[in-house]
Amino acid sequence: MAGNSFGKLFNLTTYGESHGPALGGVIDGCPSGIELDFDFIQNELNRRKPGQSAIVTQRKEPDTVKFHSGIFEGKTTGTPIGFVIENTNQKSHDYSHIKDSYRPSHADYTYDKKYGFRDYRGGGRSSARETACRVVAGAIAKQLLKNIEIKAYVSGVGPIKLNKPHTDINLNNIESNIVRCPDTEMATKMESFIKEVRSKGDTVGGIVTCVIKNVPVGLGEPVFDKLHAELGKAMLSINAVKGFEYGSGFHGSTMFGSDHNDAFNTNGTTKTNFSGGIQGGISNGMDIYFSVAFKPVATLIQEYETIDKEGKVVQMHGKGRHDPCVVPRAVPIVEAMAALVLADFYLINKMHN
Amino acid sequence: MAGNSFGKLFNLTTYGESHGPALGGVIDGCPSGIELDFDFIQNELNRRKPGQSAIVTQRKEPDTVKFHSGIFEGKTTGTPIGFVIENTNQKSHDYSHIKDSYRPSHADYTYDKKYGFRDYRGGGRSSARETACRVVAGAIAKQLLKNIEIKAYVSGVGPIKLNKPHTDINLNNIESNIVRCPDTEMATKMESFIKEVRSKGDTVGGIVTCVIKNVPVGLGEPVFDKLHAELGKAMLSINAVKGFEYGSGFHGSTMFGSDHNDAFNTNGTTKTNFSGGIQGGISNGMDIYFSVAFKPVATLIQEYETIDKEGKVVQMHGKGRHDPCVVPRAVPIVEAMAALVLADFYLINKMHN
Amino acid sequence: MAGNSFGKLFNLTTYGESHGPALGGVIDGCPSGIELDFDFIQNELNRRKPGQSAIVTQRKEPDTVKFHSGIFEGKTTGTPIGFVIENTNQKSHDYSHIKDSYRPSHADYTYDKKYGFRDYRGGGRSSARETACRVVAGAIAKQLLKNIEIKAYVSGVGPIKLNKPHTDINLNNIESNIVRCPDTEMATKMESFIKEVRSKGDTVGGIVTCVIKNVPVGLGEPVFDKLHAELGKAMLSINAVKGFEYGSGFHGSTMFGSDHNDAFNTNGTTKTNFSGGIQGGISNGMDIYFSVAFKPVATLIQEYETIDKEGKVVQMHGKGRHDPCVVPRAVPIVEAMAALVLADFYLINKMHN
Amino acid sequence: MAGNSFGKLFNLTTYGESHGPALGGVIDGCPSGIELDFDFIQNELNRRKPGQSAIVTQRKEPDTVKFHSGIFEGKTTGTPIGFVIENTNQKSHDYSHIKDSYRPSHADYTYDKKYGFRDYRGGGRSSARETACRVVAGAIAKQLLKNIEIKAYVSGVGPIKLNKPHTDINLNNIESNIVRCPDTEMATKMESFIKEVRSKGDTVGGIVTCVIKNVPVGLGEPVFDKLHAELGKAMLSINAVKGFEYGSGFHGSTMFGSDHNDAFNTNGTTKTNFSGGIQGGISNGMDIYFSVAFKPVATLIQEYETIDKEGKVVQMHGKGRHDPCVVPRAVPIVEAMAALVLADFYLINKMHN
């Protein structure tokens, strides 16, 4: 109920604050007998890791995951997989200045009002550091899903947009640059823009697009738990996300039915794919694709006014080590959440077979 | 697991096919002692009802709800509220032509592949007729939420967009026209456009915007069950929805942090509201607002080619009584789903008090 | 959360008060393609029905179930199965005397304190009439489980006990008498005893034993959701139940390990079955067996003193049509709940295959 | 779904195998602002700890709990509480002999059949070592429940029974002896008996009784989630439990209604308490009491025959460090599970206020 679990059959529960001793999680419901590739898991974490490039936060964390259970002789046992990621770089003294103040567009105010007080160090539980646990679980979900290919990439940084359908993009280029935009020319522009923004102590939003290939027909449950509804929830649960669209998305609302309908080929595939691989909430075997809008990070390295607990105006100056634009690091998180959604529906769907 | 339930503490389960004997639902977890206004409930259903105006489907259904339990002497008892809406106008013979064929961009194909067969009459369970049950539950949720005001309206029909922030709109005008757009001039344009689209046997998409006022601070759970994540899931679970954005939404992804941050007033309110009333997944007391994109209805009153179960090409002609544009009837459904989300978090939040 | 749902994958939600217009339920998660035997379902209801014999309550209810959804051309569709059982014999005037008073060992007092008020007619939601819905769902679960055989019988009425292991009993005799005790001699004694108790306006408790054969190895989840833990919860959720034991049960607590351990045969079966077909919470393929203790019904047709809402002593006299001993009618309810538990684990177990 | 979580609002998920690097858990849903007594938590763990006395297993484990999250400045924050208990005494070489064999009445056979293989070291996940995590969570639940007093004690060891109602027992004596039987004379007999059993390499079962005082009226949900149904499930989920009864229990099935009904006093309390503090599944404010039957531990320090994976007969000899009788160490586990059930209902009940 308290919102720290995701998934029904393939269920992840996470815990941990930005500056506590450790983050961790439990994956309950992973089937037995999956041979795990631990290098792959660590590599996924490395893609999310702070300090990985010149355009992300310079906080240094090894983000090494240790597994405590659920794995024996390299394979999942069907029992819960407990894991821990230690926080090694907790500079708590950095955060004393926010103890009694509410930073604009952060969760400081709402946490204090909801819980009566809060662990203010580095944003506590509201820190995106929590998503490291999602990446661990997503890396295991990907291994359960085998042939299903989940690829996310940066398609927008501020006003700079990659205006190409995913079918015109070489998804193998995503990791070829630090922005994680598969179009090299656009990636260069985006990188320059992020550096410029950072030099002003400012931040900027962006968009991540995700494509999922080789999805079997039949994943998703009708009515409330439609496949795209769960994908939407999954994406909107990532820090800083403001919007989600799949298939034709918001643009689809401007179209006519006669243009939007996806005519069938005789093998059950469709000639167009405005449906985004999902019809009636259930995968139809075509590529699933969706986009996720991220707002600009709220922490600025600038002087600003805000209020404290007593409602008095206070002068603050952004400190800490933050991202000028979250989308490059958000790419593996988007993939991880998509993997969790698919793993769950993959298992639920076995009920019908 | 099978996706026919929504909500944790305030939980709705629905059942029913478009052309079966009846639809129905169970609300489990409604607190005791709420004096129900039954006229209000029926009126909400009437706002969603087919045949209510010249721009919606002409199927005739009284959509009268009968309560079976959970209410005594006009008040909720705390036990589950069972209710039934009979289908009185089941023209099953209308649908024999789709028995063995897959209509493009409908759920025919995916249901058949997932379940092995399907109740093909009127789309069966995939019909938006199911949402009548959501409106009943939403109407009760609204009465639980008392002062919280939930108002949705049409802000786009095809290319015609109402480009005004909700703060510049008189929300009392929503029901003044059959489009449910509170700007009279725009409503007239939209109505003409829908009629024109219908005259061609075509359909068109649209956008519904929703505003929620007087929300107490503290609703929503951090991490996976963020308030906007559940709102997003709720909206994406409505038939034909392709996208969801809240607060600054997709536009927010193009902004700078220095513009996007919502500075505090000394009373805890904010000077701007790009956050959309939610920070860190928790309501901050400002207006919550979001938009929902609907694709054009897939049923066209036109000739078209498609495939049958055996993969053979067949010629079809759209029949039946369908909506040229769903957004006018979607308005009460969007409100109902928002009410269900808020009712759930309202009850969960009592845990902390 | 409010306790009106049972099961995870095979999920039943029920609603309805003893004297409201109808009871009903929704089964969500029943797989598609099960050909239903509707006579079997109605027959199961008839086994639970009031008025079926001289030793049960004489309330007259046809208890006819009507299905609203989830079934097409005689087969389950995979969508939720909604059903309704009308209350036709609501003698509400019978119950005005308990409106303001609390009957001893009923739920009157606790419902009033929990909910602020209650539907006092016939016990409202606390009436065992609710179990009719469980029997409907159990009858469908039995059809999902095919070869798994679930047989319950009366093994005790007050002090009269059937002291034989289930392996010495002919389970085909259960329905041969109105007590539902498969030992004819004991059944006769029990029947006389119940009649004698009733003639005094008194009631008596009893025991139902249940045997489940042909259970595949592997049902049940370790740790919290052990197969016997869910069976125990299921049984304890039936009205008037005070205890549950499986396998060696309470007697097992007096035994030595050297006597209690079940030695293996080479085919994986065991020579003895003190484990009751479950080891580590998971079925091992041997017969599952358990017993359920029912207290005497609280409604006596006698004069007694009790208190009213204000705490004043009032004189009352039991009226209404009640059972002198619930166990004969409890037999199909015990079977139904066992079927629900097994159906759920049967589906969950598919995850591992 | 996979059974490693317990509770709805106050939710515990555990992980860990007997001989893996660590056990751990996450408590999600603990309200904020509870000042934790960490000595109390560790002391509860010490009551369950191996090696604590001459009549329990001599495995040496410090069982020190480390908290990773959810606590700040000594108080719960409302975010999930992650914790870890390291396994320091993993003698894995002890268990090679059971790698390919199935010990009688253990979970070896069922785990292998369900999951395809298993972590055989020390029983893996099926080891009662898992219950250490429950004790941690239970100790926090007790602090949430404040005045509610939960006291369990040993009331039976093999044939030696404490035949006194809990009202005739001084519950302050429970910890005065290593058996945890509050009657000193009986405790001495039980201790001797356990030592005698151990000297033969045998084991014996027993009974734990639990009393809960100062329970507010109104805890528990009607129908499926009755308070005693959840208590029953909680107890039956503990390793080696074969039966559960509350209030009059199995004996109640032999009684007449005229003897069993609990007449009211004018203040709402009852003159007798055969109901066991629960009516209609909801607490009535009287003492809740129940008994839990434990079978004898399956591991004997004796020679025996069993089968291996291929179904061949093998000769084995029990090794390892095991309990001759589990009930003394089960006392804190029973209390912990009772605390988890009550904490959950305590939070759910806030919905109605």
PDB file of C-alpha atoms in Angstrom, chain C residues 9-189:
ATOM      1  CA  LEU C   9      -5.043 -15.393  -9.460  1.00  0.00           C
ATOM      2  CA  PHE C  10      -8.401 -17.122  -9.091  1.00  0.00           C
ATOM      3  CA  ASN C  11     -10.109 -14.319  -7.235  1.00  0.00           C
ATOM      4  CA  LEU C  12     -13.619 -14.210  -5.791  1.00  0.00           C
ATOM      5  CA  THR C  13     -15.241 -11.027  -4.528  1.00  0.00           C
ATOM      6  CA  THR C  14     -18.643 -11.368  -2.892  1.00  0.00           C
ATOM      7  CA  TYR C  15     -21.299  -8.913  -1.793  1.00  0.00           C
ATOM      8  CA  GLY C  16     -24.702  -9.062  -0.238  1.00  0.00           C
ATOM      9  CA  GLU C  17     -26.663  -8.976   2.983  1.00  0.00           C
ATOM     10  CA  SER C  18     -29.029 -11.613   4.291  1.00  0.00           C
ATOM     11  CA  HIS C  19     -32.121  -9.495   3.639  1.00  0.00           C
ATOM     12  CA  GLY C  20     -31.067  -7.149   0.854  1.00  0.00           C
ATOM     13  CA  PRO C  21     -32.369  -7.575  -2.678  1.00  0.00           C
ATOM     14  CA  ALA C  22     -29.626  -9.967  -3.735  1.00  0.00           C
ATOM     15  CA  LEU C  23     -26.258 -11.527  -3.074  1.00  0.00           C
ATOM     16  CA  GLY C  24     -23.675 -11.759  -5.781  1.00  0.00           C
ATOM     17  CA  GLY C  25     -20.069 -12.102  -6.703  1.00  0.00           C
ATOM     18  CA  VAL C  26     -17.383 -11.705  -9.296  1.00  0.00           C
ATOM     19  CA  ILE C  27     -14.811 -14.351 -10.177  1.00  0.00           C
ATOM     20  CA  ASP C  28     -11.817 -12.662 -11.745  1.00  0.00           C
ATOM     21  CA  GLY C  29      -9.005 -14.748 -13.146  1.00  0.00           C
ATOM     22  CA  CYS C  30     -10.825 -17.874 -14.239  1.00  0.00           C
ATOM     23  CA  PRO C  31      -8.962 -19.083 -17.340  1.00  0.00           C
ATOM     24  CA  SER C  32     -10.785 -19.153 -20.644  1.00  0.00           C
ATOM     25  CA  GLY C  33     -12.152 -22.192 -22.385  1.00  0.00           C
ATOM     26  CA  ILE C  34     -13.602 -24.134 -19.459  1.00  0.00           C
ATOM     27  CA  GLU C  35     -16.854 -25.802 -20.495  1.00  0.00           C
ATOM     28  CA  LEU C  36     -19.159 -25.264 -17.520  1.00  0.00           C
ATOM     29  CA  ASP C  37     -21.682 -27.762 -16.178  1.00  0.00           C
ATOM     30  CA  PHE C  38     -24.430 -25.472 -14.905  1.00  0.00           C
ATOM     31  CA  ASP C  39     -26.439 -28.311 -13.368  1.00  0.00           C
ATOM     32  CA  PHE C  40     -23.424 -29.167 -11.262  1.00  0.00           C
ATOM     33  CA  ILE C  41     -23.175 -25.569 -10.042  1.00  0.00           C
ATOM     34  CA  GLN C  42     -26.848 -25.453  -9.111  1.00  0.00           C
ATOM     35  CA  ASN C  43     -26.591 -28.819  -7.432  1.00  0.00           C
ATOM     36  CA  GLU C  44     -23.746 -27.584  -5.260  1.00  0.00           C
ATOM     37  CA  LEU C  45     -25.938 -24.633  -4.253  1.00  0.00           C
ATOM     38  CA  ASN C  46     -28.759 -27.035  -3.444  1.00  0.00           C
ATOM     39  CA  ARG C  47     -26.466 -28.926  -1.053  1.00  0.00           C
ATOM     40  CA  ARG C  48     -26.024 -25.690   0.884  1.00  0.00           C
ATOM     41  CA  LYS C  49     -29.616 -24.454   0.505  1.00  0.00           C
ATOM     42  CA  PRO C  50     -31.815 -23.779   3.515  1.00  0.00           C
ATOM     43  CA  GLY C  51     -34.904 -25.944   3.831  1.00  0.00           C
ATOM     44  CA  GLN C  52     -33.287 -28.972   2.201  1.00  0.00           C
ATOM     45  CA  SER C  53     -34.001 -31.373   5.064  1.00  0.00           C
ATOM     46  CA  ALA C  54     -35.608 -31.771   8.461  1.00  0.00           C
ATOM     47  CA  ILE C  55     -32.441 -30.884  10.376  1.00  0.00           C
ATOM     48  CA  VAL C  56     -31.644 -27.495   8.834  1.00  0.00           C
ATOM     49  CA  THR C  57     -33.210 -24.040   8.870  1.00  0.00           C
ATOM     50  CA  GLN C  58     -36.640 -23.906   7.251  1.00  0.00           C
ATOM     51  CA  ARG C  59     -36.088 -20.550   5.544  1.00  0.00           C
ATOM     52  CA  LYS C  60     -37.239 -21.075   1.952  1.00  0.00           C
ATOM     53  CA  GLU C  61     -34.911 -19.768  -0.741  1.00  0.00           C
ATOM     54  CA  PRO C  62     -34.616 -21.173  -4.242  1.00  0.00           C
ATOM     55  CA  ASP C  63     -30.970 -19.973  -4.352  1.00  0.00           C
ATOM     56  CA  THR C  64     -30.920 -19.857  -8.100  1.00  0.00           C
ATOM     57  CA  VAL C  65     -27.755 -18.380  -9.554  1.00  0.00           C
ATOM     58  CA  LYS C  66     -27.862 -16.146 -12.633  1.00  0.00           C
ATOM     59  CA  PHE C  67     -24.662 -15.482 -14.543  1.00  0.00           C
ATOM     60  CA  HIS C  68     -24.211 -12.022 -16.031  1.00  0.00           C
ATOM     61  CA  SER C  69     -20.867 -12.261 -17.776  1.00  0.00           C
ATOM     62  CA  GLY C  70     -17.672 -14.130 -18.499  1.00  0.00           C
ATOM     63  CA  ILE C  71     -19.379 -17.076 -20.175  1.00  0.00           C
ATOM     64  CA  PHE C  72     -20.106 -17.386 -23.889  1.00  0.00           C
ATOM     65  CA  GLU C  73     -21.605 -20.373 -25.621  1.00  0.00           C
ATOM     66  CA  GLY C  74     -21.223 -22.383 -22.412  1.00  0.00           C
ATOM     67  CA  LYS C  75     -17.534 -21.716 -21.926  1.00  0.00           C
ATOM     68  CA  THR C  76     -15.602 -19.317 -19.753  1.00  0.00           C
ATOM     69  CA  THR C  77     -14.139 -16.450 -21.779  1.00  0.00           C
ATOM     70  CA  GLY C  78     -11.322 -15.400 -19.439  1.00  0.00           C
ATOM     71  CA  THR C  79     -13.205 -12.218 -18.517  1.00  0.00           C
ATOM     72  CA  PRO C  80     -14.764 -11.813 -15.076  1.00  0.00           C
ATOM     73  CA  ILE C  81     -17.731 -14.010 -14.218  1.00  0.00           C
ATOM     74  CA  GLY C  82     -20.407 -11.907 -12.538  1.00  0.00           C
ATOM     75  CA  PHE C  83     -23.302 -13.690 -10.878  1.00  0.00           C
ATOM     76  CA  VAL C  84     -26.332 -12.909  -8.738  1.00  0.00           C
ATOM     77  CA  ILE C  85     -28.498 -14.876  -6.301  1.00  0.00           C
ATOM     78  CA  GLU C  86     -31.718 -13.113  -5.436  1.00  0.00           C
ATOM     79  CA  ASN C  87     -33.103 -13.043  -1.927  1.00  0.00           C
ATOM     80  CA  THR C  88     -36.739 -13.984  -2.354  1.00  0.00           C
ATOM     81  CA  ASN C  89     -37.790 -14.670   1.212  1.00  0.00           C
ATOM     82  CA  GLN C  90     -36.825 -11.523   3.068  1.00  0.00           C
ATOM     83  CA  LYS C  91     -39.039 -11.457   6.158  1.00  0.00           C
ATOM     84  CA  SER C  92     -37.621  -8.222   7.446  1.00  0.00           C
ATOM     85  CA  HIS C  93     -40.313  -7.726  10.051  1.00  0.00           C
ATOM     86  CA  ASP C  94     -38.914 -10.757  11.837  1.00  0.00           C
ATOM     87  CA  TYR C  95     -35.859  -8.802  12.839  1.00  0.00           C
ATOM     88  CA  SER C  96     -37.146  -5.529  14.236  1.00  0.00           C
ATOM     89  CA  HIS C  97     -36.616  -6.882  17.751  1.00  0.00           C
ATOM     90  CA  ILE C  98     -32.848  -6.961  17.280  1.00  0.00           C
ATOM     91  CA  LYS C  99     -32.566  -3.510  15.769  1.00  0.00           C
ATOM     92  CA  ASP C 100     -31.322  -1.910  18.954  1.00  0.00           C
ATOM     93  CA  SER C 101     -30.092  -4.964  20.852  1.00  0.00           C
ATOM     94  CA  TYR C 102     -26.972  -7.064  20.752  1.00  0.00           C
ATOM     95  CA  ARG C 103     -27.512 -10.813  20.613  1.00  0.00           C
ATOM     96  CA  PRO C 104     -24.841 -12.737  22.543  1.00  0.00           C
ATOM     97  CA  SER C 105     -22.062 -14.313  20.446  1.00  0.00           C
ATOM     98  CA  HIS C 106     -23.375 -12.723  17.256  1.00  0.00           C
ATOM     99  CA  ALA C 107     -21.652  -9.951  15.321  1.00  0.00           C
ATOM    100  CA  ASP C 108     -24.244  -7.313  16.285  1.00  0.00           C
ATOM    101  CA  TYR C 109     -22.063  -5.587  18.847  1.00  0.00           C
ATOM    102  CA  THR C 110     -18.812  -5.663  16.875  1.00  0.00           C
ATOM    103  CA  TYR C 111     -20.410  -4.459  13.617  1.00  0.00           C
ATOM    104  CA  ASP C 112     -22.065  -1.570  15.415  1.00  0.00           C
ATOM    105  CA  LYS C 113     -18.816  -0.558  17.061  1.00  0.00           C
ATOM    106  CA  LYS C 114     -16.765  -0.894  13.895  1.00  0.00           C
ATOM    107  CA  TYR C 115     -19.127   0.722  11.400  1.00  0.00           C
ATOM    108  CA  GLY C 116     -21.240   3.021  13.567  1.00  0.00           C
ATOM    109  CA  PHE C 117     -24.452   1.269  12.548  1.00  0.00           C
ATOM    110  CA  ARG C 118     -25.528  -1.917  10.761  1.00  0.00           C
ATOM    111  CA  ASP C 119     -28.087  -3.563   8.541  1.00  0.00           C
ATOM    112  CA  TYR C 120     -29.588  -5.587  11.382  1.00  0.00           C
ATOM    113  CA  ARG C 121     -31.973  -7.642   9.252  1.00  0.00           C
ATOM    114  CA  GLY C 122     -31.037 -11.294   9.600  1.00  0.00           C
ATOM    115  CA  GLY C 123     -27.483 -10.465  10.588  1.00  0.00           C
ATOM    116  CA  GLY C 124     -26.885  -8.432   7.448  1.00  0.00           C
ATOM    117  CA  ARG C 125     -23.438  -9.080   6.035  1.00  0.00           C
ATOM    118  CA  SER C 126     -22.463 -11.301   8.971  1.00  0.00           C
ATOM    119  CA  SER C 127     -25.072 -13.870   7.945  1.00  0.00           C
ATOM    120  CA  ALA C 128     -23.764 -17.183   6.619  1.00  0.00           C
ATOM    121  CA  ARG C 129     -26.058 -16.592   3.668  1.00  0.00           C
ATOM    122  CA  GLU C 130     -22.985 -14.969   2.069  1.00  0.00           C
ATOM    123  CA  THR C 131     -21.443 -18.414   1.694  1.00  0.00           C
ATOM    124  CA  ALA C 132     -23.871 -19.222  -1.142  1.00  0.00           C
ATOM    125  CA  CYS C 133     -21.606 -17.093  -3.345  1.00  0.00           C
ATOM    126  CA  ARG C 134     -18.585 -19.086  -2.240  1.00  0.00           C
ATOM    127  CA  VAL C 135     -20.330 -22.280  -3.287  1.00  0.00           C
ATOM    128  CA  VAL C 136     -20.964 -20.900  -6.782  1.00  0.00           C
ATOM    129  CA  ALA C 137     -17.302 -19.965  -7.176  1.00  0.00           C
ATOM    130  CA  GLY C 138     -16.149 -23.231  -5.633  1.00  0.00           C
ATOM    131  CA  ALA C 139     -18.249 -25.168  -8.128  1.00  0.00           C
ATOM    132  CA  ILE C 140     -16.463 -23.393 -10.965  1.00  0.00           C
ATOM    133  CA  ALA C 141     -13.081 -23.915  -9.300  1.00  0.00           C
ATOM    134  CA  LYS C 142     -13.824 -27.630  -9.054  1.00  0.00           C
ATOM    135  CA  GLN C 143     -14.378 -27.706 -12.806  1.00  0.00           C
ATOM    136  CA  LEU C 144     -11.058 -25.961 -13.374  1.00  0.00           C
ATOM    137  CA  LEU C 145      -9.336 -28.531 -11.157  1.00  0.00           C
ATOM    138  CA  LYS C 146     -10.794 -31.468 -13.100  1.00  0.00           C
ATOM    139  CA  ASN C 147      -9.278 -34.641 -11.614  1.00  0.00           C
ATOM    140  CA  ILE C 148      -8.590 -33.243  -8.200  1.00  0.00           C
ATOM    141  CA  GLU C 149     -11.270 -34.703  -5.944  1.00  0.00           C
ATOM    142  CA  ILE C 150     -12.454 -32.690  -2.959  1.00  0.00           C
ATOM    143  CA  LYS C 151     -14.773 -34.479  -0.526  1.00  0.00           C
ATOM    144  CA  ALA C 152     -15.905 -33.149   2.833  1.00  0.00           C
ATOM    145  CA  TYR C 153     -18.074 -34.907   5.383  1.00  0.00           C
ATOM    146  CA  VAL C 154     -19.401 -34.529   8.901  1.00  0.00           C
ATOM    147  CA  SER C 155     -17.104 -36.266  11.361  1.00  0.00           C
ATOM    148  CA  GLY C 156     -18.534 -34.875  14.582  1.00  0.00           C
ATOM    149  CA  VAL C 157     -21.816 -33.555  15.971  1.00  0.00           C
ATOM    150  CA  GLY C 158     -21.451 -32.364  19.525  1.00  0.00           C
ATOM    151  CA  PRO C 159     -19.917 -35.222  21.511  1.00  0.00           C
ATOM    152  CA  ILE C 160     -20.632 -37.811  18.776  1.00  0.00           C
ATOM    153  CA  LYS C 161     -17.392 -38.371  16.879  1.00  0.00           C
ATOM    154  CA  LEU C 162     -16.524 -40.496  13.884  1.00  0.00           C
ATOM    155  CA  ASN C 163     -13.204 -41.839  15.096  1.00  0.00           C
ATOM    156  CA  LYS C 164     -11.916 -43.336  11.872  1.00  0.00           C
ATOM    157  CA  PRO C 165      -9.172 -42.179   9.567  1.00  0.00           C
ATOM    158  CA  HIS C 166     -10.450 -41.009   6.191  1.00  0.00           C
ATOM    159  CA  THR C 167      -8.743 -43.970   4.583  1.00  0.00           C
ATOM    160  CA  ASP C 168     -11.207 -46.285   6.329  1.00  0.00           C
ATOM    161  CA  ILE C 169     -14.245 -44.401   5.070  1.00  0.00           C
ATOM    162  CA  ASN C 170     -16.278 -44.806   1.901  1.00  0.00           C
ATOM    163  CA  LEU C 171     -16.487 -41.244   0.647  1.00  0.00           C
ATOM    164  CA  ASN C 172     -19.199 -42.180  -1.828  1.00  0.00           C
ATOM    165  CA  ASN C 173     -21.660 -42.477   1.056  1.00  0.00           C
ATOM    166  CA  ILE C 174     -21.501 -38.837   2.084  1.00  0.00           C
ATOM    167  CA  GLU C 175     -24.654 -37.771   0.284  1.00  0.00           C
ATOM    168  CA  SER C 176     -26.562 -40.896   1.305  1.00  0.00           C
ATOM    169  CA  ASN C 177     -27.991 -39.240   4.414  1.00  0.00           C
ATOM    170  CA  ILE C 178     -29.050 -35.747   5.483  1.00  0.00           C
ATOM    171  CA  VAL C 179     -26.264 -35.361   8.047  1.00  0.00           C
ATOM    172  CA  ARG C 180     -23.598 -35.964   5.370  1.00  0.00           C
ATOM    173  CA  CYS C 181     -21.692 -38.421   7.547  1.00  0.00           C
ATOM    174  CA  PRO C 182     -20.461 -41.301   5.370  1.00  0.00           C
ATOM    175  CA  ASP C 183     -20.801 -43.827   8.201  1.00  0.00           C
ATOM    176  CA  THR C 184     -24.496 -44.744   8.166  1.00  0.00           C
ATOM    177  CA  GLU C 185     -24.675 -45.869  11.755  1.00  0.00           C
ATOM    178  CA  MET C 186     -23.045 -42.709  13.044  1.00  0.00           C
ATOM    179  CA  ALA C 187     -25.192 -40.619  10.738  1.00  0.00           C
ATOM    180  CA  THR C 188     -28.328 -41.998  12.333  1.00  0.00           C
ATOM    181  CA  LYS C 189     -27.052 -41.194  15.815  1.00  0.00           C
TER     182      LYS C 189
END
